[in-house]
JSON list of C-alpha atoms and ligand atoms in Angstrom, two decimals:
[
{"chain": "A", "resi": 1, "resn": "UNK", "atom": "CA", "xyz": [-10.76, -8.82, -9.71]},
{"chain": "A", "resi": 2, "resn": "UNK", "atom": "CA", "xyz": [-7.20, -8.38, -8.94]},
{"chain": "A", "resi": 3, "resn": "UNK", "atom": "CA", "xyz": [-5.82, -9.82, -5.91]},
{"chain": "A", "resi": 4, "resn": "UNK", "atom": "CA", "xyz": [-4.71, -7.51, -2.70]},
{"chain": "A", "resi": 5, "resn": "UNK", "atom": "CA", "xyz": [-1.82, -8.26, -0.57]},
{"chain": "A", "resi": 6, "resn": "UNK", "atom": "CA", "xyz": [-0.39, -6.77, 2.39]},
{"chain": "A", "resi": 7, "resn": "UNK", "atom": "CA", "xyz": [3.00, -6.70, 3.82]},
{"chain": "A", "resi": 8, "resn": "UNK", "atom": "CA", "xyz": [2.73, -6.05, 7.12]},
{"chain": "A", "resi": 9, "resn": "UNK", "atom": "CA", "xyz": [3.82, -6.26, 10.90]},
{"chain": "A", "resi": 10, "resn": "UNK", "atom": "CA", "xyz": [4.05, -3.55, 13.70]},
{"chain": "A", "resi": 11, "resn": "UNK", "atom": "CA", "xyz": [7.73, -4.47, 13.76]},
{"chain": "A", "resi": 12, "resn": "UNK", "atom": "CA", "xyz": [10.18, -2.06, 12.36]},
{"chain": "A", "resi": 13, "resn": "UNK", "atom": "CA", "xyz": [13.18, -3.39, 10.16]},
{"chain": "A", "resi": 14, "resn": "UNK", "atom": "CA", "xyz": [12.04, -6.69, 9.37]},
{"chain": "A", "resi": 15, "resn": "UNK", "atom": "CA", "xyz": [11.62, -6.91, 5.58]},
{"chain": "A", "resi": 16, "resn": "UNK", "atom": "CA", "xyz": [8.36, -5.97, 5.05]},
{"chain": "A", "resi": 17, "resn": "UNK", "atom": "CA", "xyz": [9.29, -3.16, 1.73]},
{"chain": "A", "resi": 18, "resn": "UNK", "atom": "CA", "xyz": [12.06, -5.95, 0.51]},
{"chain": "A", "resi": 19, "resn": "UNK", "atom": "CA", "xyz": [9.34, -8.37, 0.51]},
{"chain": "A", "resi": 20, "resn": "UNK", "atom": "CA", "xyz": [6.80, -5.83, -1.06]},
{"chain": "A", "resi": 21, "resn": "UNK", "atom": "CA", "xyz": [9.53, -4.73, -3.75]},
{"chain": "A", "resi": 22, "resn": "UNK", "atom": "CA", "xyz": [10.52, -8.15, -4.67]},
{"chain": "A", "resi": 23, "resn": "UNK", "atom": "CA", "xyz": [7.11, -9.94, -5.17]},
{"chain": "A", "resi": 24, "resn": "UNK", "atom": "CA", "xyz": [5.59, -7.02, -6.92]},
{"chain": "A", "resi": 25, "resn": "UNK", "atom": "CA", "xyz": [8.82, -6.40, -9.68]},
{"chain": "A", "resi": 26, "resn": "UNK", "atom": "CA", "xyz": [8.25, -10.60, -9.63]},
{"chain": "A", "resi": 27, "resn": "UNK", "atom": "CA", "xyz": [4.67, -10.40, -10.71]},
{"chain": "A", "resi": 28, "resn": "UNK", "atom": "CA", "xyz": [5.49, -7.94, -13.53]},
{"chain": "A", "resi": 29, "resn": "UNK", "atom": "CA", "xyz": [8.48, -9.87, -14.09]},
{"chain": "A", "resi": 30, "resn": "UNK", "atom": "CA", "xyz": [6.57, -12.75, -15.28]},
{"chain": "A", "resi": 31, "resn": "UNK", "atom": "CA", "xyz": [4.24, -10.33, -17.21]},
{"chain": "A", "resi": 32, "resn": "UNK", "atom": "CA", "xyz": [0.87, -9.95, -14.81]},
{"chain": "A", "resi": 33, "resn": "UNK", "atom": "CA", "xyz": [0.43, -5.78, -14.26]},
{"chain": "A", "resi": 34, "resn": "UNK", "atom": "CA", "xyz": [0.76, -5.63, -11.29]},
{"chain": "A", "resi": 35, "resn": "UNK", "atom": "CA", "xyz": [0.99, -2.15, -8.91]},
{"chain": "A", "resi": 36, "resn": "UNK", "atom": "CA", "xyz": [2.98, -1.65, -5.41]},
{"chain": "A", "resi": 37, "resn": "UNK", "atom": "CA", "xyz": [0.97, 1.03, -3.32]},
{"chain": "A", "resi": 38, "resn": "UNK", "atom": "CA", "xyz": [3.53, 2.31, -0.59]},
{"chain": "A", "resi": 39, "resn": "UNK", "atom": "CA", "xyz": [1.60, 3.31, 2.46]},
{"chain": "A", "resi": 40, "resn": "UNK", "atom": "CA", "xyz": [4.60, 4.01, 4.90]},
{"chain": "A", "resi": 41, "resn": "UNK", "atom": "CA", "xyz": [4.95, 7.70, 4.94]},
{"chain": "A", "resi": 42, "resn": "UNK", "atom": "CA", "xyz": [9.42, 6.64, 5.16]},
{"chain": "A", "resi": 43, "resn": "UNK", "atom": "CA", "xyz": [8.26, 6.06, 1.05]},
{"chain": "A", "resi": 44, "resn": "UNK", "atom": "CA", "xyz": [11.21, 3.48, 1.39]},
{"chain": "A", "resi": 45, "resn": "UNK", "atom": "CA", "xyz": [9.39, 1.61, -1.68]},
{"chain": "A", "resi": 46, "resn": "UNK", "atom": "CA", "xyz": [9.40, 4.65, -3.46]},
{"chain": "A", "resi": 47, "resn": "UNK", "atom": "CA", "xyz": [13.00, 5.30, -3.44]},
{"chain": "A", "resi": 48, "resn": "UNK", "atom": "CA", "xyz": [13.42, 1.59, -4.05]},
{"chain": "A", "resi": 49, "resn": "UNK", "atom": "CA", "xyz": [11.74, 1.50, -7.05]},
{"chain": "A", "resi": 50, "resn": "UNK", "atom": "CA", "xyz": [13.75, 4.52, -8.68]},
{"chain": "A", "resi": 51, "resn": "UNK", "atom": "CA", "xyz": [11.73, 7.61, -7.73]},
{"chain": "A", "resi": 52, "resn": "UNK", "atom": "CA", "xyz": [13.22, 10.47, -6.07]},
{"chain": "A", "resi": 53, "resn": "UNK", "atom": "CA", "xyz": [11.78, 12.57, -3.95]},
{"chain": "A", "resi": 54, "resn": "UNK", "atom": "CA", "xyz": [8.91, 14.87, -5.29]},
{"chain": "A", "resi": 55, "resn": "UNK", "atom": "CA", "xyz": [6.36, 16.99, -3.04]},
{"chain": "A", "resi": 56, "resn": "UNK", "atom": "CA", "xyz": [4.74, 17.51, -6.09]},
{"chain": "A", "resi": 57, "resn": "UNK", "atom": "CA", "xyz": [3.95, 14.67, -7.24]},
{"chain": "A", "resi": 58, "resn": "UNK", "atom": "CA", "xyz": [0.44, 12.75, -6.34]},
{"chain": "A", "resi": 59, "resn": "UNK", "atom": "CA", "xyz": [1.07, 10.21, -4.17]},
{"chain": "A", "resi": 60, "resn": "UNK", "atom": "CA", "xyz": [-0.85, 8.00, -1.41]},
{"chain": "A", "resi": 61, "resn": "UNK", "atom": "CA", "xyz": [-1.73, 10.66, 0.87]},
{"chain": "A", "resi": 62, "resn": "UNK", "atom": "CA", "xyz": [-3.48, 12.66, -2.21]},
{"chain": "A", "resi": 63, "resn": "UNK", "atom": "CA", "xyz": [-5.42, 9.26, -2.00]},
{"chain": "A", "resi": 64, "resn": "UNK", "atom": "CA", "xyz": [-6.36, 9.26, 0.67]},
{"chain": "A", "resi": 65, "resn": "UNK", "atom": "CA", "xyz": [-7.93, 12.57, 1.25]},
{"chain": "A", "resi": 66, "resn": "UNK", "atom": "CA", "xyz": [-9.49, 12.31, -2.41]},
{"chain": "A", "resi": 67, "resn": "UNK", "atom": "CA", "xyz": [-7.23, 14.57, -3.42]},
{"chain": "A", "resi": 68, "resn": "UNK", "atom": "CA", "xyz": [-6.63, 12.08, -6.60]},
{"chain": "A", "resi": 69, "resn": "UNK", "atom": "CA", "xyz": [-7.73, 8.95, -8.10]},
{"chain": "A", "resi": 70, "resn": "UNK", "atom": "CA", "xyz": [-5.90, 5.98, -7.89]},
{"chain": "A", "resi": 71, "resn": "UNK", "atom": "CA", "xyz": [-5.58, 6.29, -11.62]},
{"chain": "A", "resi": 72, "resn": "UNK", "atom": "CA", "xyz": [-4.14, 9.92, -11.11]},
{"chain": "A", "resi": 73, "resn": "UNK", "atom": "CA", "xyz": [-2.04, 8.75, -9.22]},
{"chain": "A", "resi": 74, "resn": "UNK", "atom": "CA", "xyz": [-0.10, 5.99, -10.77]},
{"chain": "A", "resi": 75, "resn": "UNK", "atom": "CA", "xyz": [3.48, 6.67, -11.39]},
{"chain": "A", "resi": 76, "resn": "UNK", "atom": "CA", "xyz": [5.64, 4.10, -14.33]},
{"chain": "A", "resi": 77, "resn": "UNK", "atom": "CA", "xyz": [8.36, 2.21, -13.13]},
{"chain": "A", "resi": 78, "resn": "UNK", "atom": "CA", "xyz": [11.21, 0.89, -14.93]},
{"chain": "A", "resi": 79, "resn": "UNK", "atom": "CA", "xyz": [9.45, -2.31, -15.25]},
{"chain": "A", "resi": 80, "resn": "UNK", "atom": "CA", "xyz": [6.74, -2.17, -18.16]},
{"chain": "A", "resi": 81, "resn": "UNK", "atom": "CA", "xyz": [4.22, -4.19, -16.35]},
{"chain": "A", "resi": 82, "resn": "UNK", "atom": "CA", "xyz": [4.72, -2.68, -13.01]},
{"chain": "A", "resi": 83, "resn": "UNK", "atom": "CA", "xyz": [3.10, 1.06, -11.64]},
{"chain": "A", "resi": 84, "resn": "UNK", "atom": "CA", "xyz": [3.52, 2.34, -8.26]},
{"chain": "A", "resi": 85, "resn": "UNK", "atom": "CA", "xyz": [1.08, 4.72, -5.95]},
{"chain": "A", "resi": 86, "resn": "UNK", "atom": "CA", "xyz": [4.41, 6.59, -4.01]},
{"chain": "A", "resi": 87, "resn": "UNK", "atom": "CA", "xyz": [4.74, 8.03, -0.58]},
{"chain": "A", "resi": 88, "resn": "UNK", "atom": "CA", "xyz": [5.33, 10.87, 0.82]},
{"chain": "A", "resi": 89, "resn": "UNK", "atom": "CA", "xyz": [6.34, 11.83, 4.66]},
{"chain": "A", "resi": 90, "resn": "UNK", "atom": "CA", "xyz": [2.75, 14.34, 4.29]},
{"chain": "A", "resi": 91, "resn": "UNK", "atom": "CA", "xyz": [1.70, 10.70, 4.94]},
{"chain": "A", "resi": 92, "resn": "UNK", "atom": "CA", "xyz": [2.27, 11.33, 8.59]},
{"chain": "A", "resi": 93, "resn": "UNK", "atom": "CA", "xyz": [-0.47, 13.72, 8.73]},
{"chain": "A", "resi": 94, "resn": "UNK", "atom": "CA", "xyz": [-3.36, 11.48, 7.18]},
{"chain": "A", "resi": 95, "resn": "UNK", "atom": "CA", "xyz": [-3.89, 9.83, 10.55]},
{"chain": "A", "resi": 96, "resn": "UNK", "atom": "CA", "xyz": [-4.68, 13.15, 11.92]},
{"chain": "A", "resi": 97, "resn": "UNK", "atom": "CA", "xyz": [-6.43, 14.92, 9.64]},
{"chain": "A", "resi": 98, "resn": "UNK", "atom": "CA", "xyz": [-8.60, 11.89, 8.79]},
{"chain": "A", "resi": 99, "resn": "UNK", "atom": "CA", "xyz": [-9.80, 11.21, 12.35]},
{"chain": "A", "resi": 100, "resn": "UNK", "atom": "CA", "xyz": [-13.05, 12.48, 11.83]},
{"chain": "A", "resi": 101, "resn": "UNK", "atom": "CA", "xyz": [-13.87, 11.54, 8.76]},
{"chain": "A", "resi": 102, "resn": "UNK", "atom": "CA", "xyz": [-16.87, 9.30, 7.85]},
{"chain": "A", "resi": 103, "resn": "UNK", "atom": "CA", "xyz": [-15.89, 6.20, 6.32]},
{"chain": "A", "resi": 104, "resn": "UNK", "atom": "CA", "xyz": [-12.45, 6.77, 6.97]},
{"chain": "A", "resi": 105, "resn": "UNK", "atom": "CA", "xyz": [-11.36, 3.16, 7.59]},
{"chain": "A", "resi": 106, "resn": "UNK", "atom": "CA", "xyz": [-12.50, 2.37, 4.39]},
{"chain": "A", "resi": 107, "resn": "UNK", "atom": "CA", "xyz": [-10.61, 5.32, 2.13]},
{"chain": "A", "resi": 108, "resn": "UNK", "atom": "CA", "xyz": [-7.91, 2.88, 0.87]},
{"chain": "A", "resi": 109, "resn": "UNK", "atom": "CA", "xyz": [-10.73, 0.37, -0.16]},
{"chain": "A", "resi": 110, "resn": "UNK", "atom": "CA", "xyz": [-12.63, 2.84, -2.25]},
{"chain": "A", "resi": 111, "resn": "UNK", "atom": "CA", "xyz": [-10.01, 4.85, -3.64]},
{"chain": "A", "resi": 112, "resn": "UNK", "atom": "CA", "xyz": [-8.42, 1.10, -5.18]},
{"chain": "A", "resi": 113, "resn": "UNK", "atom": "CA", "xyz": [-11.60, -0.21, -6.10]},
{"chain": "A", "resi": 114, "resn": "UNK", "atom": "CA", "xyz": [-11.36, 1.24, -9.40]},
{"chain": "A", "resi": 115, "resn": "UNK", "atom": "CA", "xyz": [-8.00, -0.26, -10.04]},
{"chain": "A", "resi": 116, "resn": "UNK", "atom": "CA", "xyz": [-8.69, -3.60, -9.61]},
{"chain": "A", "resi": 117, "resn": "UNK", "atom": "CA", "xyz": [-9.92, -4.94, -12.67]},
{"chain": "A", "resi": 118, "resn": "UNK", "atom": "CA", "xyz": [-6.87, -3.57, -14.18]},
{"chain": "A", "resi": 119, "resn": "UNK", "atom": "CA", "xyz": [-4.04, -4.98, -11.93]},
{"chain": "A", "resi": 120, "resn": "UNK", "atom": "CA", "xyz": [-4.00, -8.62, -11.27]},
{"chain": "A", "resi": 121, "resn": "UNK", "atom": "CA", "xyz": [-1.64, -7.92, -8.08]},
{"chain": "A", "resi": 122, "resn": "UNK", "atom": "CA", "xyz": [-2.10, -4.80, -6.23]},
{"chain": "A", "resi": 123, "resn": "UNK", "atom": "CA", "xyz": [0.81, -5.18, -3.35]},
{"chain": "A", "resi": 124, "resn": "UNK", "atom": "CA", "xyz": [0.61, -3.22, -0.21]},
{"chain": "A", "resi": 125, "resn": "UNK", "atom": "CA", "xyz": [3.72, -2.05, 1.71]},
{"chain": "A", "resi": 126, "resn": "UNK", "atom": "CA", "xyz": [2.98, -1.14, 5.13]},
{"chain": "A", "resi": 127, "resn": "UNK", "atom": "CA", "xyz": [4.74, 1.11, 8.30]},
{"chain": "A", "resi": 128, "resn": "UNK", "atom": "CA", "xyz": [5.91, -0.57, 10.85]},
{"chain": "A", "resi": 129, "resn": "UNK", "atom": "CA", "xyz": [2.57, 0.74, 13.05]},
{"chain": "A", "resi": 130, "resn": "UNK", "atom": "CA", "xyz": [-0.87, 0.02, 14.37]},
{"chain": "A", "resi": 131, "resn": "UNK", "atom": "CA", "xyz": [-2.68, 3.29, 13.40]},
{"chain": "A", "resi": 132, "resn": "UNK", "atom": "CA", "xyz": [-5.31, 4.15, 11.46]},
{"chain": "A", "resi": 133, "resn": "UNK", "atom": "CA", "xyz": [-3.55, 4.01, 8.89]},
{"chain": "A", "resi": 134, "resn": "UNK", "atom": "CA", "xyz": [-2.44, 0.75, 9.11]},
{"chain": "A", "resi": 135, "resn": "UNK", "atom": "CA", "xyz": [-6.22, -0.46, 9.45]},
{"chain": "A", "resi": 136, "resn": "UNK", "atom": "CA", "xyz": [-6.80, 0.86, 6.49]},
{"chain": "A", "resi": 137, "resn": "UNK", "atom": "CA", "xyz": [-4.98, -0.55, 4.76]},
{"chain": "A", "resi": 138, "resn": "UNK", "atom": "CA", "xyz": [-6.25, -4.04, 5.99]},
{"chain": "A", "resi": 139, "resn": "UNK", "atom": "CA", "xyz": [-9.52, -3.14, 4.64]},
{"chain": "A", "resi": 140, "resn": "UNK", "atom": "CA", "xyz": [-9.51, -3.75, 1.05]},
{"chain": "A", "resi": 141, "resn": "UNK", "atom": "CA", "xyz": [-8.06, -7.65, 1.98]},
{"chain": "A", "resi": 142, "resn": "UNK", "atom": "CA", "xyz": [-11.37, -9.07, 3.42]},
{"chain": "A", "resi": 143, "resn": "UNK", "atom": "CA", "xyz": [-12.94, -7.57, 0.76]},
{"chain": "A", "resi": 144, "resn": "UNK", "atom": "CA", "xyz": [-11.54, -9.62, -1.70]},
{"chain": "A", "resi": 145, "resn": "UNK", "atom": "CA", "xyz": [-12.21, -12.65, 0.20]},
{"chain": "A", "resi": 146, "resn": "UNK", "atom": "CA", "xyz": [-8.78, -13.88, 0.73]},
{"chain": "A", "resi": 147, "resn": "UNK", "atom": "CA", "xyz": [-6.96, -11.54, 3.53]},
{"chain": "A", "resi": 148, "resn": "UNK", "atom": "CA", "xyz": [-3.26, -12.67, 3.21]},
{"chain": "A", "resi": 149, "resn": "UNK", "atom": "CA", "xyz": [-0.83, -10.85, 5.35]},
{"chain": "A", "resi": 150, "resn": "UNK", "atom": "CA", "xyz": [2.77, -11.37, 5.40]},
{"chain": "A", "resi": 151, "resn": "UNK", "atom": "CA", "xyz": [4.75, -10.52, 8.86]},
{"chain": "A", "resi": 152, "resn": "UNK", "atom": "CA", "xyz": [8.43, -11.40, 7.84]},
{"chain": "A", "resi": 153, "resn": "UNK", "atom": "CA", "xyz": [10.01, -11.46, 11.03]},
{"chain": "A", "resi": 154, "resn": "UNK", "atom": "CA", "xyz": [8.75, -14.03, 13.71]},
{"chain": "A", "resi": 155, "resn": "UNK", "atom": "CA", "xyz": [8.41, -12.52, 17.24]},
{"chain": "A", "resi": 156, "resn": "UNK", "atom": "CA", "xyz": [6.15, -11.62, 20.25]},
{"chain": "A", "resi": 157, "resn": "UNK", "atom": "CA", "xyz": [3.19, -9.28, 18.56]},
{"chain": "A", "resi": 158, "resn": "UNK", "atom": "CA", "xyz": [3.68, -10.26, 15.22]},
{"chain": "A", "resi": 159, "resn": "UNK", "atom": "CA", "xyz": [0.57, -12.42, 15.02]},
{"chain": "A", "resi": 160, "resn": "UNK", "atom": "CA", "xyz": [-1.74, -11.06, 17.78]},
{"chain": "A", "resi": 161, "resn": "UNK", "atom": "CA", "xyz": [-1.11, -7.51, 16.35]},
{"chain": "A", "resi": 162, "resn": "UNK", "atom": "CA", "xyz": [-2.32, -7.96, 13.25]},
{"chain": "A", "resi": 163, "resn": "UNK", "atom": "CA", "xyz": [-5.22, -10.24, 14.69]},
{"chain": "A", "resi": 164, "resn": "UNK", "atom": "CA", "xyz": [-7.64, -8.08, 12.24]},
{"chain": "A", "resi": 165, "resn": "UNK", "atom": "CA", "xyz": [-6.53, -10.36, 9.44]},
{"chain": "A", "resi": 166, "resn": "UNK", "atom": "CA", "xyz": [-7.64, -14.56, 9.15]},
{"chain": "A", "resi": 167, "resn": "UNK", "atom": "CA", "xyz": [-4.19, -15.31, 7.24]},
{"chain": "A", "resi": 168, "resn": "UNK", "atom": "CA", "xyz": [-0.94, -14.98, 8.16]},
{"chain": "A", "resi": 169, "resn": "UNK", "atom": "CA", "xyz": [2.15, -16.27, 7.05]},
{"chain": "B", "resi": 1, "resn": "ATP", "atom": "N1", "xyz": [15.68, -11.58, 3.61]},
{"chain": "B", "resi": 1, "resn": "ATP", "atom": "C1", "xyz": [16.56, -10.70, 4.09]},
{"chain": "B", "resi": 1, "resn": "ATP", "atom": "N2", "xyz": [17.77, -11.09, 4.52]},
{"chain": "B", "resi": 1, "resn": "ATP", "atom": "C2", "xyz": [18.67, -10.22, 5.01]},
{"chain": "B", "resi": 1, "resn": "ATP", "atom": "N3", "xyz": [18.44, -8.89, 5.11]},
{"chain": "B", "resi": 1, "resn": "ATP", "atom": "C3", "xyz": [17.27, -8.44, 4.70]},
{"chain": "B", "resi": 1, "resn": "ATP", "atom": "C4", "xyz": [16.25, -9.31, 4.16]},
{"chain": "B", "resi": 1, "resn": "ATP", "atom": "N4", "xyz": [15.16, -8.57, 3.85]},
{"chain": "B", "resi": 1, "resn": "ATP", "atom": "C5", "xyz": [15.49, -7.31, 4.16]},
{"chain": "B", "resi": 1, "resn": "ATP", "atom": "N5", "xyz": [16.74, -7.22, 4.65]},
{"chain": "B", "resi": 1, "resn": "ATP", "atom": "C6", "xyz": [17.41, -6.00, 5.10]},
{"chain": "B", "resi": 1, "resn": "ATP", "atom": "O1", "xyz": [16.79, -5.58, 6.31]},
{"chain": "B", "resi": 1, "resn": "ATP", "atom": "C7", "xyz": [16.74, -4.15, 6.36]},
{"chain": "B", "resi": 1, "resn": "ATP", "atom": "C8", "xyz": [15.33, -3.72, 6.61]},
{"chain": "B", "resi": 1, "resn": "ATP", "atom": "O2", "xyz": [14.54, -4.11, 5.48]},
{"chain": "B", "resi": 1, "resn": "ATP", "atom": "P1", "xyz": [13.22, -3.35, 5.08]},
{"chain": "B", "resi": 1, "resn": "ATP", "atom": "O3", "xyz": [13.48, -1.90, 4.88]},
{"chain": "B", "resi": 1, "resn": "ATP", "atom": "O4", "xyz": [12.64, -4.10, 3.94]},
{"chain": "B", "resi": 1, "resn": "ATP", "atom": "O5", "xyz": [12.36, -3.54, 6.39]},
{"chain": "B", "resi": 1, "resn": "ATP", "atom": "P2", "xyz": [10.97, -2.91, 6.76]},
{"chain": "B", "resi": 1, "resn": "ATP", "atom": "O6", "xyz": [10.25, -3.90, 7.58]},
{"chain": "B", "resi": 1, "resn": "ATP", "atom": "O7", "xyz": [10.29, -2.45, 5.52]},
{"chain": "B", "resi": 1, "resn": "ATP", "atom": "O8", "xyz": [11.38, -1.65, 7.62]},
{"chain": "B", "resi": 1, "resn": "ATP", "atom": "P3", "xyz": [10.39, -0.50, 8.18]},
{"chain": "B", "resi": 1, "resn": "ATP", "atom": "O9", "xyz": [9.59, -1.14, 9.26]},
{"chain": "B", "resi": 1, "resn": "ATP", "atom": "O10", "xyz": [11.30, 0.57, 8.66]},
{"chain": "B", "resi": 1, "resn": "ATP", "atom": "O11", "xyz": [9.54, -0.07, 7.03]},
{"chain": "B", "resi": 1, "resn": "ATP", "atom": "C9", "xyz": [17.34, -3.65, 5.05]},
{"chain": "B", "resi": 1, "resn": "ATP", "atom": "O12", "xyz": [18.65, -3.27, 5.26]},
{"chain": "B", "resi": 1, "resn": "ATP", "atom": "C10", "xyz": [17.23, -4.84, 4.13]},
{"chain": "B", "resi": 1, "resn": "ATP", "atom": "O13", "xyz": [18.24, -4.80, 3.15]},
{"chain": "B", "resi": 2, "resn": "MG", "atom": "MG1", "xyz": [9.44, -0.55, 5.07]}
]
């Protein structure tokens, strides 16, 4: 079962889609598939990887209002052993229009489940928030049994904010 990491801290501007970019195209660098979901509505991993903007095109938010499967909604990169889930500012609106939904904490979770026999790295890139949004995207770590969480700037917050999460680095 492929291993789930997120980059995350409530801080804005601190490296987290550098980081996210760089391990992920590292992973599929060394050949392991690997597959960068970009859950910051900004879509700044998106762009990073090569993909222009397209409001057409199925992308996290589709995800998470089962709109599409994870599977539908892998897009190639140029690296052969690297996909990407993209953004898409819609994003925004998820927290809102999934606030009373059941389950909805656990959306991300179910929607990857799927994928992770295929990828051996799925990497997370998170907004710089505390939403609902953000919690769910915590929730397919514990799962797996080995949380790891990544805030790359030190400062007052970092840790306690993301609290929800038993490793951080
Ligand atoms: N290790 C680093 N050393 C110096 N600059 C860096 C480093 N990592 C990232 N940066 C720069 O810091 C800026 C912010 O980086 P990045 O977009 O990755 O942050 P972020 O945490 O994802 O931001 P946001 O919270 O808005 O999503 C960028 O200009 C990036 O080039
Ligand atoms: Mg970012």
């Amino acid at each position: 079962m492929g291993r789930v990491i997120a980059v995350a801290n409530q801080k804005g501007g601190v490296g987290k889609t550098t980081t996210a970019i760089n391990l992920a195209a590292s992973f599929a660098a060394a050949e392991v598939n690997t597959l960068l979901i970009d859950c910051d509505p900004q879509s700044n991993a998106s762009s990073g990887l090569g993909l222009v903007k397209d409001p057409e095109r199925l992308s996290t938010y589709h995800l998470l209002l089962g709109e599409a499967s994870g599977e539908q909604a892998l897009s190639t990169t140029e690296l052969e052993q690297l996909w990407i889930i993209p953004s898409h500012k819609n994003l925004i609106g998820a927290n809102i229009e999934l606030v009373e939904a059941e389950r909805r904490e656990y959306r991300l979770r179910d929607a990857i489940a799927p994928l992770r026999e295929r990828f051996t790295y799925i990497v997370l890139d998170c907004p710089p928030a505390l939403d609902l949004l953000t919690y769910q995207i915590h929730m397919p770590c514990p799962s797996n049994g080995e949380p790891l969480t990544a805030p790359t700037a030190a400062g007052a917050g970092a840790a306690t904010g993301l609290g929800g999460c038993s490793a951080c680095l």
